Tab-separated table of C-alpha atoms in Angstrom:
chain	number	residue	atom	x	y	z
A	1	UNK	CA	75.515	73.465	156.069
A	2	UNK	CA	78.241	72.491	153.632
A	3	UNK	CA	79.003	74.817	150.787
A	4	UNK	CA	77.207	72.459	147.875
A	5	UNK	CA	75.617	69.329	148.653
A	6	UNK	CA	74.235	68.423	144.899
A	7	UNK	CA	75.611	67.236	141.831
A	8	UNK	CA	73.775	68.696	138.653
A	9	UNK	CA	74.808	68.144	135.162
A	10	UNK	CA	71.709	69.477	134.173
A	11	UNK	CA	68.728	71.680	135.136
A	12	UNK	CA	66.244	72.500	133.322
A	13	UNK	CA	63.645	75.239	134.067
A	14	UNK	CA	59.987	74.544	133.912
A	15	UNK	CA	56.824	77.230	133.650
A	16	UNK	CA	55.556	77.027	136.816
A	17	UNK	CA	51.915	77.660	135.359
A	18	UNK	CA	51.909	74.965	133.001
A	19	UNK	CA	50.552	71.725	134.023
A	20	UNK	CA	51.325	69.761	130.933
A	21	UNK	CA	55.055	70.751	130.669
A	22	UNK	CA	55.064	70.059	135.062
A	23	UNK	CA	54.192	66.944	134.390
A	24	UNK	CA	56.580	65.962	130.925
A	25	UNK	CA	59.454	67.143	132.745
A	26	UNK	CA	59.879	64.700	135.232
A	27	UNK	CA	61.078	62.011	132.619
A	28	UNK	CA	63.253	64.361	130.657
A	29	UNK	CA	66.374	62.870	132.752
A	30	UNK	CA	67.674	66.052	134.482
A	31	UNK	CA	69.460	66.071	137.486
A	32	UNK	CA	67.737	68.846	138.409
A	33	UNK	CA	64.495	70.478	137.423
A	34	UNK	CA	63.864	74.564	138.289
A	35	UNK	CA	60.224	75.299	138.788
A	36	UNK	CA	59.691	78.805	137.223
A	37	UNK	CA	57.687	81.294	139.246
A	38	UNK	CA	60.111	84.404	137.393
A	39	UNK	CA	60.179	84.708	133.629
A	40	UNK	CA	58.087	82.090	132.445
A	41	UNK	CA	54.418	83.146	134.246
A	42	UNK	CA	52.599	86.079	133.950
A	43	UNK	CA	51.878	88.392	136.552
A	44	UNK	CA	48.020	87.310	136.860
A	45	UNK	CA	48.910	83.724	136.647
A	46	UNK	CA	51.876	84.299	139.525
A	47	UNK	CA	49.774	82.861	142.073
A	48	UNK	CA	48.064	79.833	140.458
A	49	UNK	CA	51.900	79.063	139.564
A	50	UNK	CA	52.835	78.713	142.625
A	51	UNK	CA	49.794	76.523	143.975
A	52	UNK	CA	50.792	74.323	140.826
A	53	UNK	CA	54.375	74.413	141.786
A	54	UNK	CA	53.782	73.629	145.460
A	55	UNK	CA	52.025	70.583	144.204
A	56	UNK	CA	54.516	69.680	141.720
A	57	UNK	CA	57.163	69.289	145.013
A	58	UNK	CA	55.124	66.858	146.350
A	59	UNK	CA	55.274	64.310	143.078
A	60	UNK	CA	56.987	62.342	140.919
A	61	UNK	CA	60.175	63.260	139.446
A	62	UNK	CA	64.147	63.339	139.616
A	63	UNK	CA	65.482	63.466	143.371
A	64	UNK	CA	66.504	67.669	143.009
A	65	UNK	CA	63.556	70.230	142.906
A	66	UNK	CA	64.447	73.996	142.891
A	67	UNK	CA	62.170	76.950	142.276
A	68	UNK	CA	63.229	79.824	140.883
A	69	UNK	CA	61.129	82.554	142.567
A	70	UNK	CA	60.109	86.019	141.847
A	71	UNK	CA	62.936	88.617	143.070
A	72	UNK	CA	62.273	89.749	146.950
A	73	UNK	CA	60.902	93.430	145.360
A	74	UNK	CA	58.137	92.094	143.663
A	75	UNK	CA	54.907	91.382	145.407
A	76	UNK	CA	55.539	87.766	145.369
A	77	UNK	CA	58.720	86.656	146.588
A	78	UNK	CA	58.554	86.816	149.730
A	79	UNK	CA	55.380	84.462	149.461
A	80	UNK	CA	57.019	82.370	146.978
A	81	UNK	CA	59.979	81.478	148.787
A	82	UNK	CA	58.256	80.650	152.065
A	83	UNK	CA	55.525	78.105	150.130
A	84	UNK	CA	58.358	76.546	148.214
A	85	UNK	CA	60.176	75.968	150.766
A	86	UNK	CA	57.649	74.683	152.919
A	87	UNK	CA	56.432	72.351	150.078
A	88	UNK	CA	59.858	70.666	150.517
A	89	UNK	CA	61.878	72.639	147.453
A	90	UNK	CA	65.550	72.110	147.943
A	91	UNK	CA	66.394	74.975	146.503
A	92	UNK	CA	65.501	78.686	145.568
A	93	UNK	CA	66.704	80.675	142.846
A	94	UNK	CA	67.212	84.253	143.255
A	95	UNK	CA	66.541	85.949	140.205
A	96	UNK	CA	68.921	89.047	139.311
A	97	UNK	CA	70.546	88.607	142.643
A	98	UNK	CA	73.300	91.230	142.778
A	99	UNK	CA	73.872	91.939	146.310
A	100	UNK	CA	74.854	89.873	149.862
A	101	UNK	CA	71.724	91.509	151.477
A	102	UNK	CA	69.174	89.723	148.996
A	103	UNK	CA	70.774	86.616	149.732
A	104	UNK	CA	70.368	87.632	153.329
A	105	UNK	CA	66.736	88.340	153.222
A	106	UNK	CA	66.066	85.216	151.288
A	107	UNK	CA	68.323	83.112	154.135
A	108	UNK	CA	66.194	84.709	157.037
A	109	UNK	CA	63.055	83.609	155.243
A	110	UNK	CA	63.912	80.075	155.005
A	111	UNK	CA	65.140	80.061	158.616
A	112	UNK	CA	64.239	76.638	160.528
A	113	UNK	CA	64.411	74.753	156.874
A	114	UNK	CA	67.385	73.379	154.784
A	115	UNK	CA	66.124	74.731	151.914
A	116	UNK	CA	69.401	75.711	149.895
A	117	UNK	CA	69.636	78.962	147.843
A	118	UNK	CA	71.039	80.095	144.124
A	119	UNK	CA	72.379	82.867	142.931
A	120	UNK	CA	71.537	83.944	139.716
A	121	UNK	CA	74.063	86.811	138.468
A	122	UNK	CA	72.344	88.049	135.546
A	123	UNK	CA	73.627	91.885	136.395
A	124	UNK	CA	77.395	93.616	136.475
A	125	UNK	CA	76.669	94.864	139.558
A	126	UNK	CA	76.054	90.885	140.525
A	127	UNK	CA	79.209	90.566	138.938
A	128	UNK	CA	80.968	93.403	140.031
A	129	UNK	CA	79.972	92.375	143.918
A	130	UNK	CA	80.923	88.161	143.559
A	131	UNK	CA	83.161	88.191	146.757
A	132	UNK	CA	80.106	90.050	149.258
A	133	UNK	CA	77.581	87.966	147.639
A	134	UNK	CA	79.425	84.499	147.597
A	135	UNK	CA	80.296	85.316	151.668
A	136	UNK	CA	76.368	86.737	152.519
A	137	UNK	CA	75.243	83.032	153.655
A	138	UNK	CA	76.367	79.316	154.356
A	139	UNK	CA	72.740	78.430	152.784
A	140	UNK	CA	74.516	79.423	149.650
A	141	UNK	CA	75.115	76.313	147.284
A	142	UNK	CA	75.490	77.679	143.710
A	143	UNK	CA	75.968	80.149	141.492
A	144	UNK	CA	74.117	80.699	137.970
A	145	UNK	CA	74.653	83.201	135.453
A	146	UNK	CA	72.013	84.678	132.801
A	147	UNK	CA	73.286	86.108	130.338
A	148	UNK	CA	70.434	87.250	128.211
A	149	UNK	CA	69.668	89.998	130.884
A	150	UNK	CA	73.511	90.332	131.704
A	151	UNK	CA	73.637	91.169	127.955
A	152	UNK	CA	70.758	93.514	128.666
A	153	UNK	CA	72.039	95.001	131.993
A	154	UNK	CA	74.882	96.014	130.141
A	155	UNK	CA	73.387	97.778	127.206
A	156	UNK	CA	74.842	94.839	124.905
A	157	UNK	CA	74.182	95.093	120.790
A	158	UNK	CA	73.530	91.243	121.303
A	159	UNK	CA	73.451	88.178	123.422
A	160	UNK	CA	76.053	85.850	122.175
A	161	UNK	CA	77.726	84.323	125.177
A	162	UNK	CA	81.034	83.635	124.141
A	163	UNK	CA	82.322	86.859	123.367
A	164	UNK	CA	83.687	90.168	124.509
A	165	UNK	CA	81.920	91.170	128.215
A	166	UNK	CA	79.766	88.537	128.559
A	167	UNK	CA	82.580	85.667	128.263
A	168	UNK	CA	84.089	87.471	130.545
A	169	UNK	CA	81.631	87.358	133.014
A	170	UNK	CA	80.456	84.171	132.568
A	171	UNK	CA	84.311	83.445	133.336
A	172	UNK	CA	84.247	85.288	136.054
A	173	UNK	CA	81.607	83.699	137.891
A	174	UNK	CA	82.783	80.231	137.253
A	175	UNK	CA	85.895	81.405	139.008
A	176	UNK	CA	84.123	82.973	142.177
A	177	UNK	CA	82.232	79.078	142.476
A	178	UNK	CA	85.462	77.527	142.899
A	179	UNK	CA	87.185	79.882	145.233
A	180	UNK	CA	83.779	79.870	147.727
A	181	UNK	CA	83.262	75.812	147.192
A	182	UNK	CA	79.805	76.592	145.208
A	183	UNK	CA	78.503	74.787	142.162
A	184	UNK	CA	78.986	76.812	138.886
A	185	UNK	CA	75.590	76.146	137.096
A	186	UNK	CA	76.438	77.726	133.623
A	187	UNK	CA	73.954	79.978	131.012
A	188	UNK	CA	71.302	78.421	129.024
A	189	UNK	CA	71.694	77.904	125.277
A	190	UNK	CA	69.243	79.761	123.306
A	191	UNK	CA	70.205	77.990	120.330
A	192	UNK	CA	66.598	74.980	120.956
A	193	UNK	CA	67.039	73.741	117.495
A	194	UNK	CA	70.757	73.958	116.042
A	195	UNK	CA	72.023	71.098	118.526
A	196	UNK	CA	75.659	71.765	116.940
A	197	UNK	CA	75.554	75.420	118.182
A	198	UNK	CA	74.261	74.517	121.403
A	199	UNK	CA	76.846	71.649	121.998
A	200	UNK	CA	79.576	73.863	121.340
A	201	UNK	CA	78.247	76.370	123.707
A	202	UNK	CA	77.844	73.929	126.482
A	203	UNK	CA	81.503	72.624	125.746
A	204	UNK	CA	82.831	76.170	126.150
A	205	UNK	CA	81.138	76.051	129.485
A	206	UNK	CA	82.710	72.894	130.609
A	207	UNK	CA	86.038	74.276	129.311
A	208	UNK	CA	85.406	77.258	131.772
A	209	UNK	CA	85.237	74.858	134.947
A	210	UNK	CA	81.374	75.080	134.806
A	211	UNK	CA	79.803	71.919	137.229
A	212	UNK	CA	76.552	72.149	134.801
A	213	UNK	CA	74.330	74.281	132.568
A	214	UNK	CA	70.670	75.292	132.807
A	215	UNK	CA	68.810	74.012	130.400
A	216	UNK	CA	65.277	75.662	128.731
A	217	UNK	CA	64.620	72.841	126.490
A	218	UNK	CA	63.640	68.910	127.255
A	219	UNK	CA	66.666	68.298	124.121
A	220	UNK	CA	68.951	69.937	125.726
A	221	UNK	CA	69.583	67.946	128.493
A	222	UNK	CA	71.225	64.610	126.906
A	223	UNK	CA	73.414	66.611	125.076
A	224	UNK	CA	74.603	68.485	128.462
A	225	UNK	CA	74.673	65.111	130.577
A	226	UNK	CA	76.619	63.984	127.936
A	227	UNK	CA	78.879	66.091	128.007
A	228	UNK	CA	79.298	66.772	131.990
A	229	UNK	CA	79.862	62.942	132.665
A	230	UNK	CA	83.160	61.184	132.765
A	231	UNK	CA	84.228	59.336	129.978
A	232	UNK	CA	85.193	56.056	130.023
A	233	UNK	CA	89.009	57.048	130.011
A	234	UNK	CA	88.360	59.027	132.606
A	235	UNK	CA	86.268	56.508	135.075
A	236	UNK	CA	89.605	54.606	134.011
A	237	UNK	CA	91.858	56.448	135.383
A	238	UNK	CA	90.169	57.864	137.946
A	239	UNK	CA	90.049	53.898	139.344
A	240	UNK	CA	93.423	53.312	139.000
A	241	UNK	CA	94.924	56.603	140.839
A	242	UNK	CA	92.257	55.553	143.847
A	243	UNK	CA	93.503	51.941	143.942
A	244	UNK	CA	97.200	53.049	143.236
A	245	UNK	CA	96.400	55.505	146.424
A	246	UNK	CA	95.169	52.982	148.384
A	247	UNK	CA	97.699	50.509	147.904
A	248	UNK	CA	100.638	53.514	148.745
A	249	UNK	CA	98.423	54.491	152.220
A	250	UNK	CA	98.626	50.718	153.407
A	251	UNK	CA	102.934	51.572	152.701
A	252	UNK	CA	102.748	54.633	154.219
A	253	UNK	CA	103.450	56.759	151.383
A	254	UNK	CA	102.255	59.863	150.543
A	255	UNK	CA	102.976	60.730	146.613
A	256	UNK	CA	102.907	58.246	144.122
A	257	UNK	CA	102.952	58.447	140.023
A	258	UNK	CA	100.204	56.958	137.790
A	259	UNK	CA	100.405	57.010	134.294
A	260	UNK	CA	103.278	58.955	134.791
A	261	UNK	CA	101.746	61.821	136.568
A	262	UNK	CA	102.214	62.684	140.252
A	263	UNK	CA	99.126	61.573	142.382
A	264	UNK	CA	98.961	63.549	145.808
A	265	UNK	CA	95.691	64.422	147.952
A	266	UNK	CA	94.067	66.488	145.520
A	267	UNK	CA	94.419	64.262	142.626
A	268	UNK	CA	92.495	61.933	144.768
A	269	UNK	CA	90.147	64.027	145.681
A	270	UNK	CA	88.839	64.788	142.193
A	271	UNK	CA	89.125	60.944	141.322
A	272	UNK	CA	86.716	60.587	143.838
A	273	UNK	CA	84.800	63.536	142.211
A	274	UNK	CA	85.102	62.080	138.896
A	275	UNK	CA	83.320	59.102	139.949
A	276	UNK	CA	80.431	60.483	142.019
A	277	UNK	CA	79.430	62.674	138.608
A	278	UNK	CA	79.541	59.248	137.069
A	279	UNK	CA	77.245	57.669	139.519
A	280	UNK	CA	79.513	55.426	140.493
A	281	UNK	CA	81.587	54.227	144.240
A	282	UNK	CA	84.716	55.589	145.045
């Protein structure tokens, strides 16, 4: 398996009990939608959820489907994650993951499938242990921080997410993505109706090498795909430094300058990268 396969601007998590909000979601235009099993569902409703979530797989709706499923110590996560995954879920979210060995449980459960999994680091022991955990399993594809119960882990006055120990690990997590090759899939904004405070949380995000943020509100997500795309300047530039490459590879050279700026492999590489999260050919 390669180390991240998807492209997500947005996710955005769904109760995995609710039929109504199942079936709204798939034309809220996110990359990526996360079936709740965790959080959002009560512990009598757990298994209807999952019956309803199972189904969900099978429907309509953006091309990504991930589950976020109850943590392995619960009664139901080992059931979750093998009914998911057999329903065709592309991905599981483990909840509170702070360890390579519950990565390594979850990776022997979805042996024979290519069923991808995600990290959620909502703990600072998750933090604490990022090089184990992002080195338990090639199934690995992203990371994900929560910082409401990082916040609460820690014995936090508050959950602001742009301060003080929880920047800091939100930082830090971001980081550990890009040294292991993962997508960094960034906290939710708890902030569903001042759109100002949420866009400037989701730009600090960006600004912290984030690939996308978790979303927990249909709104949401136009004002993160807005802000995760390319801009035109960008698509610009990104299509002259692969034409300006191209033309130098047919010369046989191997560093060239556009718009004044030295172009080498790895400038190419994220033009190409640039366009993909634009939708677009390189």
């Amino acid at each position: 398996m390669t180390s991240t396969p998807w492209l997500i601007r947005s996710a955005l998590f769904v109760p995995g009990d609710d039929e109504r909000k199942l079936a709204r979601a798939t034309t809220a235009g996110a990359d990526a939608l996360i079936y709740d099993l965790e959080d959002a569902v009560a512990a009598e409703r757990k298994a209807d959820a999952r019956d309803r979530v199972c189904a969900a797989l099978a429907g309509p709706g953006p091309a990504l489907r991930l589950v976020r499923v109850n943590a392995l110590g619960t009664p139901w996560g080992a059931q979750d994650i093998r009914a998911v995954a057999g329903a065709g879920a592309h991905g599981v979210l483990i909840p509170k993951c702070d360890s390579a060995a519950a990565l390594q449980q979850a990776d022997a459960l979805l042996a024979g499938t290519q069923t991808r999994l995600v990290a959620l680091i909502e703990t600072p022991a998750g933090v604490f242990d990022l090089p184990a955990l992002t080195a338990a399993t090639p199934r690995l594809a992203a990371l994900g921080f929560g910082h409401a119960d990082f916040s609460h882990a820690a014995g936090l006055p508050d959950m602001r997410s742009d301060a003080g120990l929880v920047w800091h690990a939100r930082a830090q997590i971001a980081l550990a993505a890009k040294a292991r090759g993962l997508l960094a899939l960034d906290c939710v904004g708890l902030e569903v109706r001042d759109e100002a405070a949420f866009r400037a949380d989701a730009a600090l995000g960006r600004s912290l090498g984030y690939d996308g943020k978790l979303c927990i509100h249909p709104m949401q997500v136009a004002v993160v795909n807005a802000l995760y795309a390319p801009d035109d300047a960008a698509i610009a530039h990104a299509r002259r430094v692969l034409a300006a490459w191209d033309a130098a590879r047919a010369q046989g050279q191997a560093v060239i300058a556009v718009d004044g700026r030295m172009v080498d492999a790895p400038v190419v590489a994220a033009a190409r990268r640039t366009l993909a999260r634009a939708g677009l050919e390189s």
